[in-house]
Amino acid sequence: MAAARVMVSASNTLTASLLSKGPLRRPNSFTISFKNGTVQKRRIFTCSAIYNPQVQAKEEGQPETLDYRVFFTDNSGRKISPWHDIPLHLGDGVFNFVVEIPKESSAKMEVATDEQHTPIKQDTKKGKLRYYPYNINWNYGLLPQTWEDPSFANSEVEGAFGDNDPVDVVEIGESRGKIGQVLKVKPLAALAMIDEGELDWKIVAISLDDPRASLVNDVDDVEKHFPGTLTAIRDWFRDYKIPDGKPANRFALGNKPANKDYALKVITETNESWAKLVKRSIAAGELSLV
């Protein structure tokens, strides 16, 4: 299948006011203001103080080249990190989600966790750009301010260690996102994928802007209103490496999606791991904390 060309639009904006000072304060208060409304939350972790920025995603270089990057900047033009500087929590079980890969595209875009300001780039292997063997059918990206600690063995998931990345989100809404877009989502389920021995959580979520968002609040609602979607997500991530000659990925927790409460537990634990990382309680290795 021909790889779908992925283009970016930097039209989405996010306004954040963080009332903390210094490299890390916990807990703090903040306000996130989107074009279509304002949501408030009183407790977060943050790794830098950002005062009233207009956060925008901006391209550098040409898509589908090794130099292509999508950086995030505030209203002064200062580069910030979509991983570290966008708050996770929005309150009432709602979270920020950064789109890396829009639905119905195949370029393997990801936050460059080892580069300053952690821009979004296309992944490479042996110097060549990477593509999935077929389009991904959902918006895919990350939860900011989360981290799957590679030194932590999760006793509930076969003792697997984290994959050293932010937590992944599969957003099942009907609209196609844009690279670098920040969506408000609510988690619905969690899949515990084991990828070459590493734990790689997939949080299934839905954008609050989706017409069916009010109908789905837990894993059973997904099956009712999006029948077959959870199985399709699991099978897609299980099989996508097979065309490259690699074995299928596995899923723990009985090969089934865990419910919303478990997904929130995963988010809380990985947010705490991220906080330890940016406080340098855990060695960062090659990860960028800027």
PDB file of C-alpha atoms in Angstrom:
ATOM      1  CA  MET A   1       0.000   0.000   0.000  1.00  0.00           C
ATOM      2  CA  ALA A   2       1.395   3.390  -0.918  1.00  0.00           C
ATOM      3  CA  ALA A   3       2.322   5.478   2.087  1.00  0.00           C
ATOM      4  CA  ALA A   4      -0.063   8.321   2.736  1.00  0.00           C
ATOM      5  CA  ARG A   5       1.547  11.726   2.685  1.00  0.00           C
ATOM      6  CA  VAL A   6       1.285  13.503   5.998  1.00  0.00           C
ATOM      7  CA  MET A   7       0.997  17.277   6.087  1.00  0.00           C
ATOM      8  CA  VAL A   8       0.750  19.532   9.112  1.00  0.00           C
ATOM      9  CA  SER A   9      -1.412  22.495   9.934  1.00  0.00           C
ATOM     10  CA  ALA A  10      -0.409  24.714  12.793  1.00  0.00           C
ATOM     11  CA  SER A  11      -3.765  26.365  13.204  1.00  0.00           C
ATOM     12  CA  ASN A  12      -4.504  24.934  16.617  1.00  0.00           C
ATOM     13  CA  THR A  13      -3.655  27.120  19.585  1.00  0.00           C
ATOM     14  CA  LEU A  14      -3.562  26.530  23.284  1.00  0.00           C
ATOM     15  CA  THR A  15      -3.373  29.170  26.002  1.00  0.00           C
ATOM     16  CA  ALA A  16      -1.890  28.152  29.329  1.00  0.00           C
ATOM     17  CA  SER A  17      -1.233  30.111  32.498  1.00  0.00           C
ATOM     18  CA  LEU A  18       0.896  28.228  35.006  1.00  0.00           C
ATOM     19  CA  LEU A  19       1.215  29.916  38.364  1.00  0.00           C
ATOM     20  CA  SER A  20       4.410  28.141  39.350  1.00  0.00           C
ATOM     21  CA  LYS A  21       7.982  29.323  39.411  1.00  0.00           C
ATOM     22  CA  GLY A  22      11.170  27.342  39.037  1.00  0.00           C
ATOM     23  CA  PRO A  23      11.941  24.095  37.209  1.00  0.00           C
ATOM     24  CA  LEU A  24       9.353  21.968  39.026  1.00  0.00           C
ATOM     25  CA  ARG A  25       6.642  22.688  41.556  1.00  0.00           C
ATOM     26  CA  ARG A  26       3.996  20.257  42.822  1.00  0.00           C
ATOM     27  CA  PRO A  27       1.106  20.719  43.090  1.00  0.00           C
ATOM     28  CA  ASN A  28       0.240  23.975  41.288  1.00  0.00           C
ATOM     29  CA  SER A  29      -2.773  25.729  39.785  1.00  0.00           C
ATOM     30  CA  PHE A  30      -3.256  26.516  36.141  1.00  0.00           C
ATOM     31  CA  THR A  31      -5.848  27.516  33.591  1.00  0.00           C
ATOM     32  CA  ILE A  32      -6.041  26.132  30.057  1.00  0.00           C
ATOM     33  CA  SER A  33      -8.023  28.285  27.642  1.00  0.00           C
ATOM     34  CA  PHE A  34      -8.966  26.885  24.243  1.00  0.00           C
ATOM     35  CA  LYS A  35     -10.737  28.707  21.423  1.00  0.00           C
ATOM     36  CA  ASN A  36     -13.984  26.986  22.283  1.00  0.00           C
ATOM     37  CA  GLY A  37     -13.924  27.499  26.047  1.00  0.00           C
ATOM     38  CA  THR A  38     -11.957  27.401  29.259  1.00  0.00           C
ATOM     39  CA  VAL A  39     -11.281  24.517  31.589  1.00  0.00           C
ATOM     40  CA  GLN A  40      -9.675  24.896  34.998  1.00  0.00           C
ATOM     41  CA  LYS A  41      -7.690  22.479  37.117  1.00  0.00           C
ATOM     42  CA  ARG A  42      -5.916  23.061  40.403  1.00  0.00           C
ATOM     43  CA  ARG A  43      -3.303  20.335  40.708  1.00  0.00           C
ATOM     44  CA  ILE A  44      -0.572  19.521  38.195  1.00  0.00           C
ATOM     45  CA  PHE A  45       3.091  18.804  37.758  1.00  0.00           C
ATOM     46  CA  THR A  46       4.985  21.138  35.464  1.00  0.00           C
ATOM     47  CA  CYS A  47       8.645  21.368  34.576  1.00  0.00           C
ATOM     48  CA  SER A  48       8.837  25.054  33.699  1.00  0.00           C
ATOM     49  CA  ALA A  49       6.974  28.269  34.336  1.00  0.00           C
ATOM     50  CA  ILE A  50       5.083  29.442  31.256  1.00  0.00           C
ATOM     51  CA  TYR A  51       3.096  32.658  31.571  1.00  0.00           C
ATOM     52  CA  ASN A  52       0.157  33.195  29.205  1.00  0.00           C
ATOM     53  CA  PRO A  53       1.736  31.757  26.053  1.00  0.00           C
ATOM     54  CA  GLN A  54      -0.075  31.146  22.798  1.00  0.00           C
ATOM     55  CA  VAL A  55       1.272  27.674  22.094  1.00  0.00           C
ATOM     56  CA  GLN A  56       1.499  26.897  18.397  1.00  0.00           C
ATOM     57  CA  ALA A  57       2.847  24.018  16.354  1.00  0.00           C
ATOM     58  CA  LYS A  58       5.201  25.237  13.620  1.00  0.00           C
ATOM     59  CA  GLU A  59       6.924  23.303  10.861  1.00  0.00           C
ATOM     60  CA  GLU A  60      10.623  23.449  10.088  1.00  0.00           C
ATOM     61  CA  GLY A  61      11.819  21.715   6.924  1.00  0.00           C
ATOM     62  CA  GLN A  62       9.800  19.762   4.392  1.00  0.00           C
ATOM     63  CA  PRO A  63       7.486  16.862   5.295  1.00  0.00           C
ATOM     64  CA  GLU A  64       8.850  13.405   4.608  1.00  0.00           C
ATOM     65  CA  THR A  65      12.482  14.500   4.912  1.00  0.00           C
ATOM     66  CA  LEU A  66      15.045  13.727   7.591  1.00  0.00           C
ATOM     67  CA  ASP A  67      15.188  17.382   8.627  1.00  0.00           C
ATOM     68  CA  TYR A  68      11.444  17.839   9.102  1.00  0.00           C
ATOM     69  CA  ARG A  69      10.382  18.929  12.604  1.00  0.00           C
ATOM     70  CA  VAL A  70       7.220  20.282  14.189  1.00  0.00           C
ATOM     71  CA  PHE A  71       8.218  22.557  17.056  1.00  0.00           C
ATOM     72  CA  PHE A  72       5.979  24.136  19.659  1.00  0.00           C
ATOM     73  CA  THR A  73       6.375  27.820  20.529  1.00  0.00           C
ATOM     74  CA  ASP A  74       4.780  30.299  22.903  1.00  0.00           C
ATOM     75  CA  ASN A  75       3.586  33.810  21.979  1.00  0.00           C
ATOM     76  CA  SER A  76       7.099  35.208  22.264  1.00  0.00           C
ATOM     77  CA  GLY A  77       8.395  32.700  19.732  1.00  0.00           C
ATOM     78  CA  ARG A  78      10.243  30.733  22.417  1.00  0.00           C
ATOM     79  CA  LYS A  79      10.367  27.011  21.750  1.00  0.00           C
ATOM     80  CA  ILE A  80       8.783  24.808  24.382  1.00  0.00           C
ATOM     81  CA  SER A  81       8.392  21.061  24.770  1.00  0.00           C
ATOM     82  CA  PRO A  82       5.085  19.364  23.937  1.00  0.00           C
ATOM     83  CA  TRP A  83       6.143  16.568  26.296  1.00  0.00           C
ATOM     84  CA  HIS A  84       7.199  18.626  29.303  1.00  0.00           C
ATOM     85  CA  ASP A  85       5.507  22.030  29.031  1.00  0.00           C
ATOM     86  CA  ILE A  86       1.918  21.227  28.043  1.00  0.00           C
ATOM     87  CA  PRO A  87      -0.019  20.287  31.188  1.00  0.00           C
ATOM     88  CA  LEU A  88      -1.459  16.800  31.460  1.00  0.00           C
ATOM     89  CA  HIS A  89      -4.533  17.470  33.594  1.00  0.00           C
ATOM     90  CA  LEU A  90      -7.539  19.581  32.696  1.00  0.00           C
ATOM     91  CA  GLY A  91      -9.793  18.454  35.547  1.00  0.00           C
ATOM     92  CA  ASP A  92     -12.871  16.232  35.773  1.00  0.00           C
ATOM     93  CA  GLY A  93     -11.097  13.300  34.143  1.00  0.00           C
ATOM     94  CA  VAL A  94     -10.106  15.289  31.052  1.00  0.00           C
ATOM     95  CA  PHE A  95      -6.546  15.406  29.721  1.00  0.00           C
ATOM     96  CA  ASN A  96      -4.500  17.089  27.025  1.00  0.00           C
ATOM     97  CA  PHE A  97      -3.541  14.856  24.112  1.00  0.00           C
ATOM     98  CA  VAL A  98      -0.933  15.820  21.505  1.00  0.00           C
ATOM     99  CA  VAL A  99      -1.540  14.369  18.033  1.00  0.00           C
ATOM    100  CA  GLU A 100       1.580  12.881  16.459  1.00  0.00           C
ATOM    101  CA  ILE A 101      -0.018  10.747  13.721  1.00  0.00           C
ATOM    102  CA  PRO A 102      -3.342  11.789  12.168  1.00  0.00           C
ATOM    103  CA  LYS A 103      -5.807   9.012  11.405  1.00  0.00           C
ATOM    104  CA  GLU A 104      -5.646   7.472   7.926  1.00  0.00           C
ATOM    105  CA  SER A 105      -1.941   8.197   7.488  1.00  0.00           C
ATOM    106  CA  SER A 106       1.128   5.982   7.660  1.00  0.00           C
ATOM    107  CA  ALA A 107       4.205   8.166   8.313  1.00  0.00           C
ATOM    108  CA  LYS A 108       5.543   7.145  11.728  1.00  0.00           C
ATOM    109  CA  MET A 109       5.688  10.522  13.456  1.00  0.00           C
ATOM    110  CA  GLU A 110       6.788  10.806  17.091  1.00  0.00           C
ATOM    111  CA  VAL A 111       8.088  13.219  19.680  1.00  0.00           C
ATOM    112  CA  ALA A 112      11.889  13.245  19.563  1.00  0.00           C
ATOM    113  CA  THR A 113      12.498  12.611  23.257  1.00  0.00           C
ATOM    114  CA  ASP A 114      16.271  12.936  22.847  1.00  0.00           C
ATOM    115  CA  GLU A 115      16.233  16.324  21.073  1.00  0.00           C
ATOM    116  CA  GLN A 116      16.039  19.756  22.698  1.00  0.00           C
ATOM    117  CA  HIS A 117      12.416  20.951  22.971  1.00  0.00           C
ATOM    118  CA  THR A 118      11.315  17.431  21.938  1.00  0.00           C
ATOM    119  CA  PRO A 119       9.796  18.347  18.542  1.00  0.00           C
ATOM    120  CA  ILE A 120       7.698  15.927  16.518  1.00  0.00           C
ATOM    121  CA  LYS A 121       9.660  14.258  13.724  1.00  0.00           C
ATOM    122  CA  GLN A 122       9.342  11.229  11.471  1.00  0.00           C
ATOM    123  CA  ASP A 123      11.010   8.185  12.952  1.00  0.00           C
ATOM    124  CA  THR A 124      13.933   6.631  11.105  1.00  0.00           C
ATOM    125  CA  LYS A 125      15.615   3.266  10.847  1.00  0.00           C
ATOM    126  CA  LYS A 126      19.080   2.892   9.370  1.00  0.00           C
ATOM    127  CA  GLY A 127      18.855   6.466   8.130  1.00  0.00           C
ATOM    128  CA  LYS A 128      15.572   5.960   6.274  1.00  0.00           C
ATOM    129  CA  LEU A 129      12.178   7.396   7.107  1.00  0.00           C
ATOM    130  CA  ARG A 130       9.776   4.931   8.679  1.00  0.00           C
ATOM    131  CA  TYR A 131       6.203   4.233   7.574  1.00  0.00           C
ATOM    132  CA  TYR A 132       3.642   1.833   8.903  1.00  0.00           C
ATOM    133  CA  PRO A 133       2.806  -0.907   6.369  1.00  0.00           C
ATOM    134  CA  TYR A 134      -0.758   0.431   6.245  1.00  0.00           C
ATOM    135  CA  ASN A 135      -2.638   3.478   7.485  1.00  0.00           C
ATOM    136  CA  ILE A 136      -3.479   3.829  11.142  1.00  0.00           C
ATOM    137  CA  ASN A 137      -7.222   4.209  11.559  1.00  0.00           C
ATOM    138  CA  TRP A 138      -7.291   6.510  14.586  1.00  0.00           C
ATOM    139  CA  ASN A 139      -5.551   9.669  15.757  1.00  0.00           C
ATOM    140  CA  TYR A 140      -2.422   8.611  17.614  1.00  0.00           C
ATOM    141  CA  GLY A 141      -0.147  10.538  19.921  1.00  0.00           C
ATOM    142  CA  LEU A 142       0.924  11.119  23.502  1.00  0.00           C
ATOM    143  CA  LEU A 143      -0.154  12.260  26.915  1.00  0.00           C
ATOM    144  CA  PRO A 144       2.192  15.092  27.977  1.00  0.00           C
ATOM    145  CA  GLN A 145       3.918  14.889  31.334  1.00  0.00           C
ATOM    146  CA  THR A 146       3.862  11.077  31.405  1.00  0.00           C
ATOM    147  CA  TRP A 147       6.749   8.626  31.130  1.00  0.00           C
ATOM    148  CA  GLU A 148       7.033   4.856  31.082  1.00  0.00           C
ATOM    149  CA  ASP A 149      10.012   4.267  33.339  1.00  0.00           C
ATOM    150  CA  PRO A 150      12.391   1.651  31.859  1.00  0.00           C
ATOM    151  CA  SER A 151      13.769   0.886  35.333  1.00  0.00           C
ATOM    152  CA  PHE A 152      10.358  -0.009  36.766  1.00  0.00           C
ATOM    153  CA  ALA A 153       9.139  -3.615  36.487  1.00  0.00           C
ATOM    154  CA  ASN A 154       5.344  -3.640  36.541  1.00  0.00           C
ATOM    155  CA  SER A 155       4.299  -6.631  38.641  1.00  0.00           C
ATOM    156  CA  GLU A 156       0.741  -6.441  37.271  1.00  0.00           C
ATOM    157  CA  VAL A 157       1.960  -6.737  33.673  1.00  0.00           C
ATOM    158  CA  GLU A 158       4.317  -9.723  33.651  1.00  0.00           C
ATOM    159  CA  GLY A 159       7.076  -7.686  35.313  1.00  0.00           C
ATOM    160  CA  ALA A 160       7.646  -5.800  32.064  1.00  0.00           C
ATOM    161  CA  PHE A 161       9.722  -2.616  32.120  1.00  0.00           C
ATOM    162  CA  GLY A 162       8.533   0.663  30.620  1.00  0.00           C
ATOM    163  CA  ASP A 163       9.531   1.628  27.081  1.00  0.00           C
ATOM    164  CA  ASN A 164      11.167   4.986  28.020  1.00  0.00           C
ATOM    165  CA  ASP A 165       8.528   7.059  26.186  1.00  0.00           C
ATOM    166  CA  PRO A 166       5.462   9.134  27.046  1.00  0.00           C
ATOM    167  CA  VAL A 167       2.189   7.203  27.248  1.00  0.00           C
ATOM    168  CA  ASP A 168       0.505   6.602  23.874  1.00  0.00           C
ATOM    169  CA  VAL A 169      -3.105   7.523  23.144  1.00  0.00           C
ATOM    170  CA  VAL A 170      -5.408   6.075  20.489  1.00  0.00           C
ATOM    171  CA  GLU A 171      -8.173   8.646  19.945  1.00  0.00           C
ATOM    172  CA  ILE A 172     -11.242   7.051  18.364  1.00  0.00           C
ATOM    173  CA  GLY A 173     -13.290  10.119  17.389  1.00  0.00           C
ATOM    174  CA  GLU A 174     -14.526  10.676  13.852  1.00  0.00           C
ATOM    175  CA  SER A 175     -12.464  13.801  13.035  1.00  0.00           C
ATOM    176  CA  ARG A 176      -8.974  13.592  11.590  1.00  0.00           C
ATOM    177  CA  GLY A 177      -6.475  15.470  13.721  1.00  0.00           C
ATOM    178  CA  LYS A 178      -3.414  17.430  12.619  1.00  0.00           C
ATOM    179  CA  ILE A 179       0.195  16.890  13.582  1.00  0.00           C
ATOM    180  CA  GLY A 180       0.827  18.956  16.683  1.00  0.00           C
ATOM    181  CA  GLN A 181      -2.843  19.540  17.454  1.00  0.00           C
ATOM    182  CA  VAL A 182      -3.773  19.500  21.143  1.00  0.00           C
ATOM    183  CA  LEU A 183      -7.105  17.842  21.879  1.00  0.00           C
ATOM    184  CA  LYS A 184      -9.080  17.559  25.098  1.00  0.00           C
ATOM    185  CA  VAL A 185      -9.782  13.855  25.648  1.00  0.00           C
ATOM    186  CA  LYS A 186     -11.254  11.525  28.232  1.00  0.00           C
ATOM    187  CA  PRO A 187      -9.738   8.063  28.698  1.00  0.00           C
ATOM    188  CA  LEU A 188     -11.984   5.055  28.220  1.00  0.00           C
ATOM    189  CA  ALA A 189      -9.750   1.976  28.364  1.00  0.00           C
ATOM    190  CA  ALA A 190      -6.146   0.781  28.459  1.00  0.00           C
ATOM    191  CA  LEU A 191      -4.321  -1.917  26.514  1.00  0.00           C
ATOM    192  CA  ALA A 192      -1.105  -3.333  27.962  1.00  0.00           C
ATOM    193  CA  MET A 193       0.988  -3.994  24.860  1.00  0.00           C
ATOM    194  CA  ILE A 194       4.256  -5.895  25.216  1.00  0.00           C
ATOM    195  CA  ASP A 195       6.594  -4.780  22.434  1.00  0.00           C
ATOM    196  CA  GLU A 196       9.851  -6.745  22.298  1.00  0.00           C
ATOM    197  CA  GLY A 197       9.596  -7.292  26.043  1.00  0.00           C
ATOM    198  CA  GLU A 198       8.802  -3.658  26.917  1.00  0.00           C
ATOM    199  CA  LEU A 199       5.525  -2.371  28.318  1.00  0.00           C
ATOM    200  CA  ASP A 200       3.954   0.109  25.905  1.00  0.00           C
ATOM    201  CA  TRP A 201       0.582   1.300  27.210  1.00  0.00           C
ATOM    202  CA  LYS A 202      -2.128   2.287  24.732  1.00  0.00           C
ATOM    203  CA  ILE A 203      -4.766   4.507  26.316  1.00  0.00           C
ATOM    204  CA  VAL A 204      -7.985   4.464  24.313  1.00  0.00           C
ATOM    205  CA  ALA A 205      -9.660   7.885  24.518  1.00  0.00           C
ATOM    206  CA  ILE A 206     -12.122  10.148  22.740  1.00  0.00           C
ATOM    207  CA  SER A 207     -12.002  13.856  21.991  1.00  0.00           C
ATOM    208  CA  LEU A 208     -14.576  15.896  23.889  1.00  0.00           C
ATOM    209  CA  ASP A 209     -15.445  17.545  20.568  1.00  0.00           C
ATOM    210  CA  ASP A 210     -16.635  14.262  19.082  1.00  0.00           C
ATOM    211  CA  PRO A 211     -20.438  14.036  18.620  1.00  0.00           C
ATOM    212  CA  ARG A 212     -20.529  10.729  20.516  1.00  0.00           C
ATOM    213  CA  ALA A 213     -18.244  11.769  23.375  1.00  0.00           C
ATOM    214  CA  SER A 214     -21.098  12.093  25.855  1.00  0.00           C
ATOM    215  CA  LEU A 215     -22.194   8.528  25.124  1.00  0.00           C
ATOM    216  CA  VAL A 216     -18.924   6.819  26.032  1.00  0.00           C
ATOM    217  CA  ASN A 217     -17.496   6.917  29.539  1.00  0.00           C
ATOM    218  CA  ASP A 218     -15.970   3.473  30.040  1.00  0.00           C
ATOM    219  CA  VAL A 219     -14.793   0.403  28.191  1.00  0.00           C
ATOM    220  CA  ASP A 220     -18.261  -1.147  27.826  1.00  0.00           C
ATOM    221  CA  ASP A 221     -19.586   2.038  26.232  1.00  0.00           C
ATOM    222  CA  VAL A 222     -16.901   1.816  23.556  1.00  0.00           C
ATOM    223  CA  GLU A 223     -18.094  -1.618  22.526  1.00  0.00           C
ATOM    224  CA  LYS A 224     -21.695  -0.411  22.507  1.00  0.00           C
ATOM    225  CA  HIS A 225     -21.240   2.782  20.480  1.00  0.00           C
ATOM    226  CA  PHE A 226     -18.040   1.902  18.563  1.00  0.00           C
ATOM    227  CA  PRO A 227     -18.561  -1.846  18.060  1.00  0.00           C
ATOM    228  CA  GLY A 228     -15.438  -3.760  17.118  1.00  0.00           C
ATOM    229  CA  THR A 229     -13.126  -0.775  17.678  1.00  0.00           C
ATOM    230  CA  LEU A 230     -11.266  -2.147  20.708  1.00  0.00           C
ATOM    231  CA  THR A 231     -10.587  -5.431  18.926  1.00  0.00           C
ATOM    232  CA  ALA A 232      -9.474  -3.550  15.809  1.00  0.00           C
ATOM    233  CA  ILE A 233      -7.052  -1.410  17.840  1.00  0.00           C
ATOM    234  CA  ARG A 234      -5.570  -4.445  19.559  1.00  0.00           C
ATOM    235  CA  ASP A 235      -5.211  -6.360  16.304  1.00  0.00           C
ATOM    236  CA  TRP A 236      -3.690  -3.384  14.476  1.00  0.00           C
ATOM    237  CA  PHE A 237      -0.968  -2.903  17.078  1.00  0.00           C
ATOM    238  CA  ARG A 238      -0.474  -6.647  17.432  1.00  0.00           C
ATOM    239  CA  ASP A 239       0.171  -7.166  13.740  1.00  0.00           C
ATOM    240  CA  TYR A 240       1.727  -4.008  12.274  1.00  0.00           C
ATOM    241  CA  LYS A 241       5.313  -5.296  12.516  1.00  0.00           C
ATOM    242  CA  ILE A 242       4.587  -8.637  10.855  1.00  0.00           C
ATOM    243  CA  PRO A 243       4.990  -7.340   7.269  1.00  0.00           C
ATOM    244  CA  ASP A 244       8.564  -6.340   8.200  1.00  0.00           C
ATOM    245  CA  GLY A 245       9.336  -9.890   9.280  1.00  0.00           C
ATOM    246  CA  LYS A 246       9.040  -9.255  13.024  1.00  0.00           C
ATOM    247  CA  PRO A 247       6.929 -11.261  15.452  1.00  0.00           C
ATOM    248  CA  ALA A 248       3.515 -10.027  16.528  1.00  0.00           C
ATOM    249  CA  ASN A 249       3.271  -7.883  19.635  1.00  0.00           C
ATOM    250  CA  ARG A 250       1.530  -9.333  22.681  1.00  0.00           C
ATOM    251  CA  PHE A 251      -1.000  -7.946  25.145  1.00  0.00           C
ATOM    252  CA  ALA A 252      -1.048  -8.618  28.873  1.00  0.00           C
ATOM    253  CA  LEU A 253      -4.017  -8.344  31.266  1.00  0.00           C
ATOM    254  CA  GLY A 254      -5.702 -11.310  29.653  1.00  0.00           C
ATOM    255  CA  ASN A 255      -5.356  -9.902  26.148  1.00  0.00           C
ATOM    256  CA  LYS A 256      -8.287  -7.596  26.950  1.00  0.00           C
ATOM    257  CA  PRO A 257      -8.673  -3.833  27.414  1.00  0.00           C
ATOM    258  CA  ALA A 258      -8.762  -2.653  31.027  1.00  0.00           C
ATOM    259  CA  ASN A 259     -11.488  -0.259  32.116  1.00  0.00           C
ATOM    260  CA  LYS A 260     -11.417   3.497  32.595  1.00  0.00           C
ATOM    261  CA  ASP A 261     -10.365   3.328  36.247  1.00  0.00           C
ATOM    262  CA  TYR A 262      -7.365   1.243  35.309  1.00  0.00           C
ATOM    263  CA  ALA A 263      -6.501   3.675  32.520  1.00  0.00           C
ATOM    264  CA  LEU A 264      -6.597   6.547  35.029  1.00  0.00           C
ATOM    265  CA  LYS A 265      -4.338   4.524  37.326  1.00  0.00           C
ATOM    266  CA  VAL A 266      -1.825   4.099  34.485  1.00  0.00           C
ATOM    267  CA  ILE A 267      -1.930   7.831  33.771  1.00  0.00           C
ATOM    268  CA  THR A 268      -1.398   8.731  37.431  1.00  0.00           C
ATOM    269  CA  GLU A 269       1.545   6.348  37.821  1.00  0.00           C
ATOM    270  CA  THR A 270       3.272   7.473  34.642  1.00  0.00           C
ATOM    271  CA  ASN A 271       2.736  11.132  35.550  1.00  0.00           C
ATOM    272  CA  GLU A 272       4.471  10.443  38.862  1.00  0.00           C
ATOM    273  CA  SER A 273       7.327   8.746  36.996  1.00  0.00           C
ATOM    274  CA  TRP A 274       7.643  11.796  34.738  1.00  0.00           C
ATOM    275  CA  ALA A 275       7.783  14.073  37.785  1.00  0.00           C
ATOM    276  CA  LYS A 276      10.675  12.040  39.191  1.00  0.00           C
ATOM    277  CA  LEU A 277      12.397  12.220  35.817  1.00  0.00           C
ATOM    278  CA  VAL A 278      12.224  16.011  35.486  1.00  0.00           C
ATOM    279  CA  LYS A 279      13.251  16.434  39.135  1.00  0.00           C
ATOM    280  CA  ARG A 280      16.228  14.234  38.226  1.00  0.00           C
ATOM    281  CA  SER A 281      15.372  11.710  40.901  1.00  0.00           C
ATOM    282  CA  ILE A 282      15.817   9.190  38.083  1.00  0.00           C
ATOM    283  CA  ALA A 283      18.658   9.346  35.585  1.00  0.00           C
ATOM    284  CA  ALA A 284      17.480  10.825  32.287  1.00  0.00           C
ATOM    285  CA  GLY A 285      20.105   9.175  30.107  1.00  0.00           C
ATOM    286  CA  GLU A 286      19.772  10.585  26.575  1.00  0.00           C
ATOM    287  CA  LEU A 287      16.305  12.062  27.183  1.00  0.00           C
ATOM    288  CA  SER A 288      15.928  15.816  26.826  1.00  0.00           C
ATOM    289  CA  LEU A 289      14.355  17.533  29.833  1.00  0.00           C
ATOM    290  CA  VAL A 290      14.154  20.888  28.034  1.00  0.00           C
TER     291      VAL A 290
END
